[in-house]
Amino acid sequence: MKASTNMKEYRLSDIEHLKVHGRTTGRLSPLTLFWTGSGIELNATGSELWIEVEVDYEQYEPWISLLVNGAVVSRQMLTAGRYWICLFRGMNAAKAKQIRLVKDLQAMSADPACSLHIHAVKSDGHILPVEEKPYKIEFIGDSITSGEGAIGAKEEEDWIPMWFSAVHNYAALTAEALNAEYRILSQSGWGVLTSWDNNPRGNLPDYYEQVCGLLTGEKNRALGAFEAHDFASWQPDVVVVNLGTNDGGAFHSPPWRDEATGETHQQRLLEDGTYHAEDVQAFEDAVVQFLRKLRRCNPQAQIVWAYGMLGIPMMPAIYRAVDAYRKQTGDRNVTVFQLPDTTAETIGARTHPGRLAHERAARDLSAYIRGLLNGAASL
Amino acid sequence: MKASTNMKEYRLSDIEHLKVHGRTTGRLSPLTLFWTGSGIELNATGSELWIEVEVDYEQYEPWISLLVNGAVVSRQMLTAGRYWICLFRGMNAAKAKQIRLVKDLQAMSADPACSLHIHAVKSDGHILPVEEKPYKIEFIGDSITSGEGAIGAKEEEDWIPMWFSAVHNYAALTAEALNAEYRILSQSGWGVLTSWDNNPRGNLPDYYEQVCGLLTGEKNRALGAFEAHDFASWQPDVVVVNLGTNDGGAFHSPPWRDEATGETHQQRLLEDGTYHAEDVQAFEDAVVQFLRKLRRCNPQAQIVWAYGMLGIPMMPAIYRAVDAYRKQTGDRNVTVFQLPDTTAETIGARTHPGRLAHERAARDLSAYIRGLLNGAASL
Amino acid sequence: MKASTNMKEYRLSDIEHLKVHGRTTGRLSPLTLFWTGSGIELNATGSELWIEVEVDYEQYEPWISLLVNGAVVSRQMLTAGRYWICLFRGMNAAKAKQIRLVKDLQAMSADPACSLHIHAVKSDGHILPVEEKPYKIEFIGDSITSGEGAIGAKEEEDWIPMWFSAVHNYAALTAEALNAEYRILSQSGWGVLTSWDNNPRGNLPDYYEQVCGLLTGEKNRALGAFEAHDFASWQPDVVVVNLGTNDGGAFHSPPWRDEATGETHQQRLLEDGTYHAEDVQAFEDAVVQFLRKLRRCNPQAQIVWAYGMLGIPMMPAIYRAVDAYRKQTGDRNVTVFQLPDTTAETIGARTHPGRLAHERAARDLSAYIRGLLNGAASL
Amino acid sequence: MKASTNMKEYRLSDIEHLKVHGRTTGRLSPLTLFWTGSGIELNATGSELWIEVEVDYEQYEPWISLLVNGAVVSRQMLTAGRYWICLFRGMNAAKAKQIRLVKDLQAMSADPACSLHIHAVKSDGHILPVEEKPYKIEFIGDSITSGEGAIGAKEEEDWIPMWFSAVHNYAALTAEALNAEYRILSQSGWGVLTSWDNNPRGNLPDYYEQVCGLLTGEKNRALGAFEAHDFASWQPDVVVVNLGTNDGGAFHSPPWRDEATGETHQQRLLEDGTYHAEDVQAFEDAVVQFLRKLRRCNPQAQIVWAYGMLGIPMMPAIYRAVDAYRKQTGDRNVTVFQLPDTTAETIGARTHPGRLAHERAARDLSAYIRGLLNGAASL
């Protein structure tokens, strides 16, 4: 095997023009990627480029996708260990290539051992400045935003990393359509108030201000996942919240019981099939509180509550909550947008939205956001 | 010219198996078609079939479309006069053909002289029973539901009947996708509370209980347009209301002044670009009142407020109003559905939704309604 | 009814800027439209415009389509008689409108009585010069090129004018994609050598040099249909020949018998399902002869034999014939192009290509012709 | 990291129900994958499955794609070495998964060191019989059939393995549409008579009867690449030949000079831009000879010469050659089919057909082949 001569190794912290995507601690020795869609981007000359990763997990292994000049060229499982991965080789050394490595798996709250670090890069070329995009968008969501089911056959039922995609989901596609940088905070099964199974800890808002607070365990603590996020370091132009689907599901699930305390929680469905008023109010209160937190953390952002890819049962409650928030605060830059529902034609693996459903959602959502960014009045 | 021998002429009232579409007085001598999408359907054998129409107008001439076995085969302007139109000729006389003649123009409140009557049919065949469809849907809307701009070049600006279509609009396409019979009550520029130019008379709800009360003049009175509609005669499974676009526009229009009384009306926009609270409340009250009326008239129907083909500025108000109505009444069979927005790619004539926009809206709306009809819980 | 005042009537021969489409005699008193796709184009100001037609037939009535500013807005049957048709009314009088009236029915060799004349125009505006298009294309074909089945339900079986379209067929769509003026010479069931039923008179080449020689009868003679066409008056940049489908069908049909002479003709199929060598050679000879005639009449045109919308059984023979022609003549500007086959998804009425099939064919053919026009070498 | 217990390792030769795709020597210790699209298929239970590969190259590294239950889930570069790759983990152990590992890179004649072996599988489940597909198709082609450019940004110019795809190309998609097993023999730049640069050794036919005779070097000899292929072991229902594009290009390239002998070769273009008659005849002779060889090796197959994804300049010569072959042999089961050309909209990397172009080609080609398989007469 002919290897490139002149390969030089660089610790990430030594790379001047390194672009890190996704919410991280800022540490680079190594860089830990928590969230789906996080990763690194390099504008690199040279014929060949490798990165050194370190991977571990108890149950759920990370996956990565690789984009070269904006096109997805590779996607692979990362098994445990510390090793080098070749991102490209044999290319015209003089030309700069835009290289983006993306974590294709959500932060895995169900596996405290799951981790993905990037230590170093080696190359026979130079790392040039990455061109910054004109917009920044943050997406907050559940399995839909984690791209669960965007890959895989319709018949798949196992809950495994293989079916998750950070590049074929509506968030990535919306950002691409708008030429925006994007970050994703998402967790399958979670909601605003509770998870699909009524667990009140399965809510995104409680962890919003940490780097990746929904993870657990000492290892993640040591990696800085529970540290306060520095919002000043990255202020999005738009925050998209796609939550509510699991809050709706909770009404149809049995009560959740805290094994430690014996306490239970349940969003109650009345006999006539409607939501118990107190419980749906609790959901709305949670939405309002979350919007307050989002606004505090992102003073200038347009906030869009985007919902509907798996039905719209919570939409009235979402509208009420956003209304209440707007009345309380006078904040007009919060709007609601209905995403297109998934159909038999567009469904993917695990009865989740497939690639076509994500493409349709991105088409509609990007058009809506483009309107907001172009100054369409928010009413 | 070889004409069919054996042609026999039938007054409409003599045809046992005549199917009339659209809301009419029930009179057949002649049949007057008021609304867009109204018309007659015949399941006819014979080689040839003609109908006798009588047409008048001061300014806006009616148009018709003809469907043979479900396919649109003809569309033409009807100039003034009483004359016969050939719907088909030269066909296999033994076979039954499903013939549907559709008025392609909305009820024209702006032209009290505009009228379209059907007097008679002549044919060398027999009129057999029409196969009834499993569902009935009523659409209530504005120019979008009138199919304004669904036909014609993008550059067109004249407000003329030529650009209106009752067969390429989302209402017809939704009904077709659901195999449903449909009726349309619609008026360009009108709303729930006022028209786009703040005229409080330009509202659909006030006229809902009449056959076609938004028309004016003695001629229309004589034709029965102002008579009470007999709701028992046709109970829809679904009522779709696509109103709000012009109520939203009113906030951006100058006040309307009643020349007779000197009174003015305006939906006020505040300096910060938001809606005046009292005025948007008036809109919401109008929605609630309209829902009460719709429910009274259609006790069993699913009512869907479908909105969004030209933006969603009124959506929060619509959701508030539907919420208020549901709380007041306990009626759960009223829901809101956001239609896909029109884009540069899907726009038609007169900056209205084009054929593609109507097709997308119908795809999404029919999927939603199919869920309702299949008993998806309304929450 | 309010009619426009100031209407003035113009004989066609008095209109300076009249644009006539399609091959005609050049006579304008009246203008007789023989071929599908023929018609008149006007660039007209004024609020209203009518044309006077005169229509007759024994069996097959003509249809017309109307395009306003390039968009199809109307399509209607023309019953027998002499009468005025309103093309538009109520439009902004100051603006010029591009109006194109198109005969939607092929020349009807089966009905010597069928005729469509245009006598006059009346309008309250002016007729301005029509903008000439940069290219001219002539299409020669059979039912496919006549747009048979491009309109109507899939179940239709009657052979009647209703299912023919001159604007939704691949010829019109190809011309539109290339911004070209087009003419069509076509006849359902006909071929290069014989018609589908082995009638040697059912061939287009024999009549190519006449205005519309495939018609019959004294009336058409009087109208000039059999006069020599003046090729110098309109030289196409491209001639598309879409023939061969019926020549192929003839091999599977019983012999044709001339009732007058008792002579019969048949393209013979061998027992093994192949074509009899002499008969397929006769077809090839007919292709070569036709190409010689086409070249003589159109010295500068690119000639494209485009075939395949209903299968490609004759393609080898077509290639052999074109090869032979090129060898004999050294003429390199004759090529063969395979059109996409019609599928279950794209089929229309009467098991002919539907609208989708025509759109696909036009997409591919226009790309191919664009290459020829841009000087892609013909090899 | 939690690894599955109960993992057992199997040499390939020990697996009863192993399905090998692609033309190979039949050796399994190890299995060497030469051609693009070759690979192994397993119907496996168990929660986890790994394979052991051994990879080498001087310049061009192999890539693989992984399909799980028919869906592409992974694609990755294989760097040099002998190592284990995890194909899945964490799955429901009781369920059988259809696993297909596909070599995504053509046989690399330009790199005699390039090799990919599979040694073993380890799993905690069972390997069940693979369901056989009803049809077998063999594709023979050049870069188009190698899927060159089906992956990657349009701007890419480097000739590297990254842009080749065995699963997004028209061959794989055609086979999928027909539910057929497929094999591919292909080489970028090669033709029937010469390669694009006039090298007479760059022809596929000379190597057709060997396992993978176009490779070079002692290593490949030892691996059995030059052994005679056992045609009895796998008889295709259809052979698709997509060659001619580079033979056409040769006419526009400078002469090729054999450095060893000093001999040169060139397909000559005349001054008027046409092909020299002798040289195009040499191409046609080569086509005829290849068809004879194909028929000898595949007595029952339908042979389809499918050509046109990068223009059709050689089509007349291909038709002449197929005609000549049919006349000489009486063999009627050889036909020609034109594939849709690549357009600005469908182009991919390296100015080769992109994914959309391959999808369109597959749609048309699979419809054509379906006709052949259903017994549509070949004429």
CSV table of C-alpha atoms in Angstrom, one decimal, chain D residues 89-340:
chain,number,residue,atom,x,y,z
D,89,ARG,CA,-25.1,-5.2,16.5
D,90,GLY,CA,-27.8,-4.9,19.1
D,91,MET,CA,-30.5,-6.3,16.9
D,92,ASN,CA,-33.3,-8.7,17.8
D,93,ALA,CA,-31.5,-12.0,17.9
D,94,ALA,CA,-34.5,-14.1,17.0
D,95,LYS,CA,-35.3,-12.4,13.8
D,96,ALA,CA,-33.5,-13.1,10.5
D,97,LYS,CA,-31.9,-10.2,8.8
D,98,GLN,CA,-31.1,-10.1,5.1
D,99,ILE,CA,-27.5,-8.7,5.0
D,100,ARG,CA,-25.8,-7.8,1.7
D,101,LEU,CA,-22.2,-6.5,1.6
D,102,VAL,CA,-21.3,-5.0,-1.8
D,103,LYS,CA,-18.0,-4.0,-3.3
D,104,ASP,CA,-18.6,-0.4,-4.4
D,105,LEU,CA,-15.6,-0.2,-6.6
D,106,GLN,CA,-14.9,-1.6,-10.0
D,107,ALA,CA,-12.1,-4.0,-10.7
D,108,MET,CA,-9.1,-1.7,-10.8
D,109,SER,CA,-7.0,-2.5,-13.8
D,110,ALA,CA,-5.0,0.6,-13.0
D,111,ASP,CA,-3.8,-0.8,-9.7
D,112,PRO,CA,-2.5,-4.4,-9.8
D,113,ALA,CA,-2.1,-4.3,-6.0
D,114,CYS,CA,-5.7,-3.5,-5.3
D,115,SER,CA,-7.5,-6.5,-3.6
D,116,LEU,CA,-10.4,-7.2,-1.3
D,117,HIS,CA,-10.7,-10.6,0.4
D,118,ILE,CA,-13.3,-11.8,2.8
D,119,HIS,CA,-12.1,-14.4,5.2
D,120,ALA,CA,-14.6,-15.1,7.9
D,121,VAL,CA,-17.9,-14.2,9.6
D,122,LYS,CA,-18.5,-14.2,13.3
D,123,SER,CA,-22.0,-14.0,14.9
D,124,ASP,CA,-24.1,-15.1,17.8
D,125,GLY,CA,-26.8,-16.3,15.4
D,126,HIS,CA,-27.5,-18.7,12.6
D,127,ILE,CA,-27.0,-18.3,8.9
D,128,LEU,CA,-30.2,-19.4,7.1
D,129,PRO,CA,-30.8,-20.0,3.4
D,130,VAL,CA,-31.0,-16.9,1.2
D,131,GLU,CA,-34.1,-16.5,-0.8
D,132,GLU,CA,-33.2,-16.8,-4.5
D,133,LYS,CA,-34.5,-14.2,-6.9
D,134,PRO,CA,-36.5,-15.2,-9.9
D,135,TYR,CA,-34.2,-13.5,-12.5
D,136,LYS,CA,-30.4,-13.1,-13.1
D,137,ILE,CA,-29.1,-10.1,-15.1
D,138,GLU,CA,-25.5,-9.5,-16.1
D,139,PHE,CA,-24.4,-5.9,-16.9
D,140,ILE,CA,-21.3,-5.2,-19.0
D,141,GLY,CA,-20.1,-1.6,-19.3
D,142,ASP,CA,-17.8,1.2,-18.7
D,143,SER,CA,-17.6,4.0,-16.2
D,144,ILE,CA,-21.4,4.5,-16.4
D,145,THR,CA,-22.0,1.0,-15.4
D,146,SER,CA,-19.3,1.3,-12.7
D,147,GLY,CA,-21.4,4.1,-11.2
D,148,GLU,CA,-18.6,6.6,-11.6
D,149,GLY,CA,-19.9,10.0,-10.5
D,150,ALA,CA,-23.2,8.6,-9.0
D,151,ILE,CA,-21.8,9.9,-5.7
D,152,GLY,CA,-20.1,13.2,-5.0
D,153,ALA,CA,-20.5,16.9,-5.7
D,154,LYS,CA,-20.8,18.0,-9.3
D,155,GLU,CA,-17.5,20.0,-9.1
D,156,GLU,CA,-15.4,16.8,-8.4
D,157,GLU,CA,-12.7,16.1,-10.9
D,158,ASP,CA,-10.3,13.6,-9.2
D,159,TRP,CA,-10.5,10.1,-10.5
D,160,ILE,CA,-10.7,8.3,-7.2
D,161,PRO,CA,-12.8,5.4,-5.8
D,162,MET,CA,-14.9,7.7,-3.6
D,163,TRP,CA,-17.3,8.6,-6.4
D,164,PHE,CA,-18.1,5.1,-7.6
D,165,SER,CA,-21.2,3.4,-6.5
D,166,ALA,CA,-22.4,-0.2,-7.0
D,167,VAL,CA,-25.8,0.4,-5.4
D,168,HIS,CA,-27.0,3.8,-6.8
D,169,ASN,CA,-26.2,3.0,-10.4
D,170,TYR,CA,-28.7,2.0,-13.0
D,171,ALA,CA,-27.6,-1.6,-13.0
D,172,ALA,CA,-28.4,-2.1,-9.3
D,173,LEU,CA,-31.6,-0.1,-9.6
D,174,THR,CA,-32.8,-2.0,-12.7
D,175,ALA,CA,-32.1,-5.3,-10.9
D,176,GLU,CA,-34.0,-4.1,-7.9
D,177,ALA,CA,-37.0,-3.0,-10.0
D,178,LEU,CA,-37.1,-6.5,-11.6
D,179,ASN,CA,-36.4,-8.4,-8.4
D,180,ALA,CA,-33.3,-9.8,-10.1
D,181,GLU,CA,-29.9,-10.9,-8.9
D,182,TYR,CA,-27.2,-9.0,-10.9
D,183,ARG,CA,-23.6,-9.1,-11.8
D,184,ILE,CA,-21.5,-6.3,-13.2
D,185,LEU,CA,-18.4,-6.5,-15.5
D,186,SER,CA,-17.2,-2.9,-16.1
D,187,GLN,CA,-14.2,-0.7,-16.5
D,188,SER,CA,-14.1,3.1,-16.7
D,189,GLY,CA,-12.8,4.3,-20.0
D,190,TRP,CA,-13.0,1.0,-21.9
D,191,GLY,CA,-15.0,0.0,-24.9
D,192,VAL,CA,-15.8,-2.7,-27.3
D,193,LEU,CA,-12.9,-2.1,-29.6
D,194,THR,CA,-10.6,0.3,-27.8
D,195,SER,CA,-10.6,2.6,-24.7
D,196,TRP,CA,-11.4,6.3,-25.0
D,197,ASP,CA,-7.7,7.0,-25.7
D,198,ASN,CA,-7.5,4.5,-28.6
D,199,ASN,CA,-5.8,1.8,-26.7
D,200,PRO,CA,-6.9,-1.5,-28.3
D,201,ARG,CA,-6.2,-3.4,-25.1
D,202,GLY,CA,-8.9,-1.4,-23.3
D,203,ASN,CA,-11.8,-3.6,-24.6
D,204,LEU,CA,-14.1,-5.7,-22.4
D,205,PRO,CA,-14.7,-8.5,-24.9
D,206,ASP,CA,-11.2,-9.9,-24.8
D,207,TYR,CA,-11.5,-10.6,-21.1
D,208,TYR,CA,-15.1,-11.7,-21.0
D,209,GLU,CA,-14.4,-15.4,-20.6
D,210,GLN,CA,-12.0,-15.0,-17.7
D,211,VAL,CA,-13.0,-14.5,-14.1
D,212,CYS,CA,-11.6,-11.0,-14.2
D,213,GLY,CA,-9.1,-11.0,-17.0
D,214,LEU,CA,-8.7,-7.2,-17.3
D,215,LEU,CA,-6.7,-7.1,-14.1
D,216,THR,CA,-2.9,-7.5,-14.4
D,217,GLY,CA,0.0,-8.7,-12.3
D,218,GLU,CA,1.2,-11.8,-10.6
D,219,LYS,CA,-0.9,-11.2,-7.5
D,220,ASN,CA,-4.1,-11.3,-9.5
D,221,ARG,CA,-2.9,-14.3,-11.4
D,222,ALA,CA,-2.4,-16.1,-8.1
D,223,LEU,CA,-5.9,-15.0,-7.0
D,224,GLY,CA,-7.3,-16.7,-10.1
D,225,ALA,CA,-8.5,-13.6,-11.9
D,226,PHE,CA,-7.3,-14.9,-15.2
D,227,GLU,CA,-8.9,-18.3,-14.9
D,228,ALA,CA,-11.6,-19.3,-17.3
D,229,HIS,CA,-15.0,-18.4,-15.9
D,230,ASP,CA,-17.4,-21.3,-15.4
D,231,PHE,CA,-20.4,-20.1,-17.4
D,232,ALA,CA,-22.5,-23.1,-16.5
D,233,SER,CA,-22.4,-22.0,-12.9
D,234,TRP,CA,-24.5,-18.9,-13.5
D,235,GLN,CA,-26.6,-18.4,-16.6
D,236,PRO,CA,-28.3,-15.0,-16.8
D,237,ASP,CA,-31.7,-14.4,-18.1
D,238,VAL,CA,-30.6,-11.1,-19.5
D,239,VAL,CA,-27.2,-9.7,-20.5
D,240,VAL,CA,-27.2,-5.9,-20.8
D,241,VAL,CA,-24.2,-4.4,-22.7
D,242,ASN,CA,-23.7,-0.7,-22.1
D,243,LEU,CA,-20.6,-0.1,-24.2
D,244,GLY,CA,-19.8,2.3,-27.1
D,245,THR,CA,-19.4,5.6,-25.2
D,246,ASN,CA,-15.7,5.3,-25.1
D,247,ASP,CA,-15.4,3.8,-28.6
D,248,GLY,CA,-17.1,7.0,-29.7
D,249,GLY,CA,-14.8,9.1,-27.6
D,250,ALA,CA,-11.8,7.5,-29.3
D,251,PHE,CA,-12.6,9.2,-32.5
D,252,HIS,CA,-12.0,12.5,-30.8
D,253,SER,CA,-8.7,11.4,-29.0
D,254,PRO,CA,-5.1,11.5,-30.2
D,255,PRO,CA,-3.6,8.2,-31.3
D,256,TRP,CA,-2.5,5.7,-28.8
D,257,ARG,CA,1.1,4.5,-29.0
D,258,ASP,CA,2.3,1.2,-27.7
D,259,GLU,CA,5.5,2.1,-25.9
D,260,ALA,CA,6.8,-1.4,-26.2
D,261,THR,CA,6.3,-1.9,-30.0
D,262,GLY,CA,6.0,1.6,-31.2
D,263,GLU,CA,2.7,0.7,-32.9
D,264,THR,CA,0.0,3.2,-32.8
D,265,HIS,CA,-3.8,3.0,-33.1
D,266,GLN,CA,-6.4,5.6,-33.8
D,267,GLN,CA,-10.1,5.7,-34.7
D,268,ARG,CA,-10.0,8.5,-37.3
D,269,LEU,CA,-12.3,11.4,-37.6
D,270,LEU,CA,-12.7,12.9,-41.1
D,271,GLU,CA,-12.4,16.6,-41.8
D,272,ASP,CA,-16.2,16.9,-42.1
D,273,GLY,CA,-16.6,15.5,-38.6
D,274,THR,CA,-17.7,12.0,-39.6
D,275,TYR,CA,-16.2,8.8,-38.6
D,276,HIS,CA,-13.7,7.1,-41.0
D,277,ALA,CA,-15.6,4.3,-42.6
D,278,GLU,CA,-13.0,1.7,-42.0
D,279,ASP,CA,-12.7,2.5,-38.4
D,280,VAL,CA,-16.4,2.6,-37.6
D,281,GLN,CA,-16.6,-0.7,-39.4
D,282,ALA,CA,-13.9,-2.1,-37.1
D,283,PHE,CA,-16.1,-1.0,-34.2
D,284,GLU,CA,-19.1,-2.8,-35.7
D,285,ASP,CA,-17.0,-5.9,-36.4
D,286,ALA,CA,-16.0,-5.9,-32.7
D,287,VAL,CA,-19.6,-5.6,-31.7
D,288,VAL,CA,-20.6,-8.5,-33.8
D,289,GLN,CA,-17.7,-10.6,-32.5
D,290,PHE,CA,-18.7,-9.7,-29.0
D,291,LEU,CA,-22.3,-10.7,-29.5
D,292,ARG,CA,-21.1,-14.1,-30.9
D,293,LYS,CA,-19.1,-14.6,-27.8
D,294,LEU,CA,-21.9,-13.5,-25.5
D,295,ARG,CA,-24.3,-15.9,-27.2
D,296,ARG,CA,-21.8,-18.8,-27.0
D,297,CYS,CA,-21.4,-18.2,-23.3
D,298,ASN,CA,-25.0,-17.4,-22.5
D,299,PRO,CA,-27.1,-19.5,-24.9
D,300,GLN,CA,-30.5,-18.7,-23.4
D,301,ALA,CA,-30.1,-15.1,-22.5
D,302,GLN,CA,-31.9,-12.1,-23.9
D,303,ILE,CA,-29.1,-9.7,-24.9
D,304,VAL,CA,-29.8,-6.0,-24.8
D,305,TRP,CA,-27.4,-3.4,-26.0
D,306,ALA,CA,-28.4,-0.4,-23.9
D,307,TYR,CA,-26.7,2.8,-24.7
D,308,GLY,CA,-27.2,6.6,-24.6
D,309,MET,CA,-26.7,7.9,-21.0
D,310,LEU,CA,-23.9,10.2,-22.4
D,311,GLY,CA,-25.2,10.8,-25.9
D,312,ILE,CA,-25.9,8.6,-28.9
D,313,PRO,CA,-23.3,9.2,-31.6
D,314,MET,CA,-22.5,5.5,-31.9
D,315,MET,CA,-26.1,4.3,-32.1
D,316,PRO,CA,-26.3,4.0,-35.9
D,317,ALA,CA,-23.1,1.8,-35.8
D,318,ILE,CA,-24.5,-0.3,-32.9
D,319,TYR,CA,-27.8,-0.9,-34.8
D,320,ARG,CA,-25.8,-1.8,-38.0
D,321,ALA,CA,-23.7,-4.2,-36.0
D,322,VAL,CA,-26.6,-5.9,-34.2
D,323,ASP,CA,-28.4,-6.1,-37.6
D,324,ALA,CA,-25.4,-7.7,-39.2
D,325,TYR,CA,-25.1,-10.2,-36.3
D,326,ARG,CA,-28.8,-11.1,-36.5
D,327,LYS,CA,-28.6,-11.6,-40.2
D,328,GLN,CA,-25.5,-13.8,-39.9
D,329,THR,CA,-26.8,-15.9,-37.0
D,330,GLY,CA,-30.6,-15.8,-37.1
D,331,ASP,CA,-30.4,-15.1,-33.5
D,332,ARG,CA,-33.4,-12.9,-32.6
D,333,ASN,CA,-32.9,-12.4,-28.9
D,334,VAL,CA,-30.5,-9.5,-29.3
D,335,THR,CA,-32.0,-6.0,-29.2
D,336,VAL,CA,-30.9,-2.4,-28.8
D,337,PHE,CA,-32.4,0.0,-26.3
D,338,GLN,CA,-31.6,3.7,-26.0
D,339,LEU,CA,-31.1,4.9,-22.5
D,340,PRO,CA,-32.2,8.5,-21.5
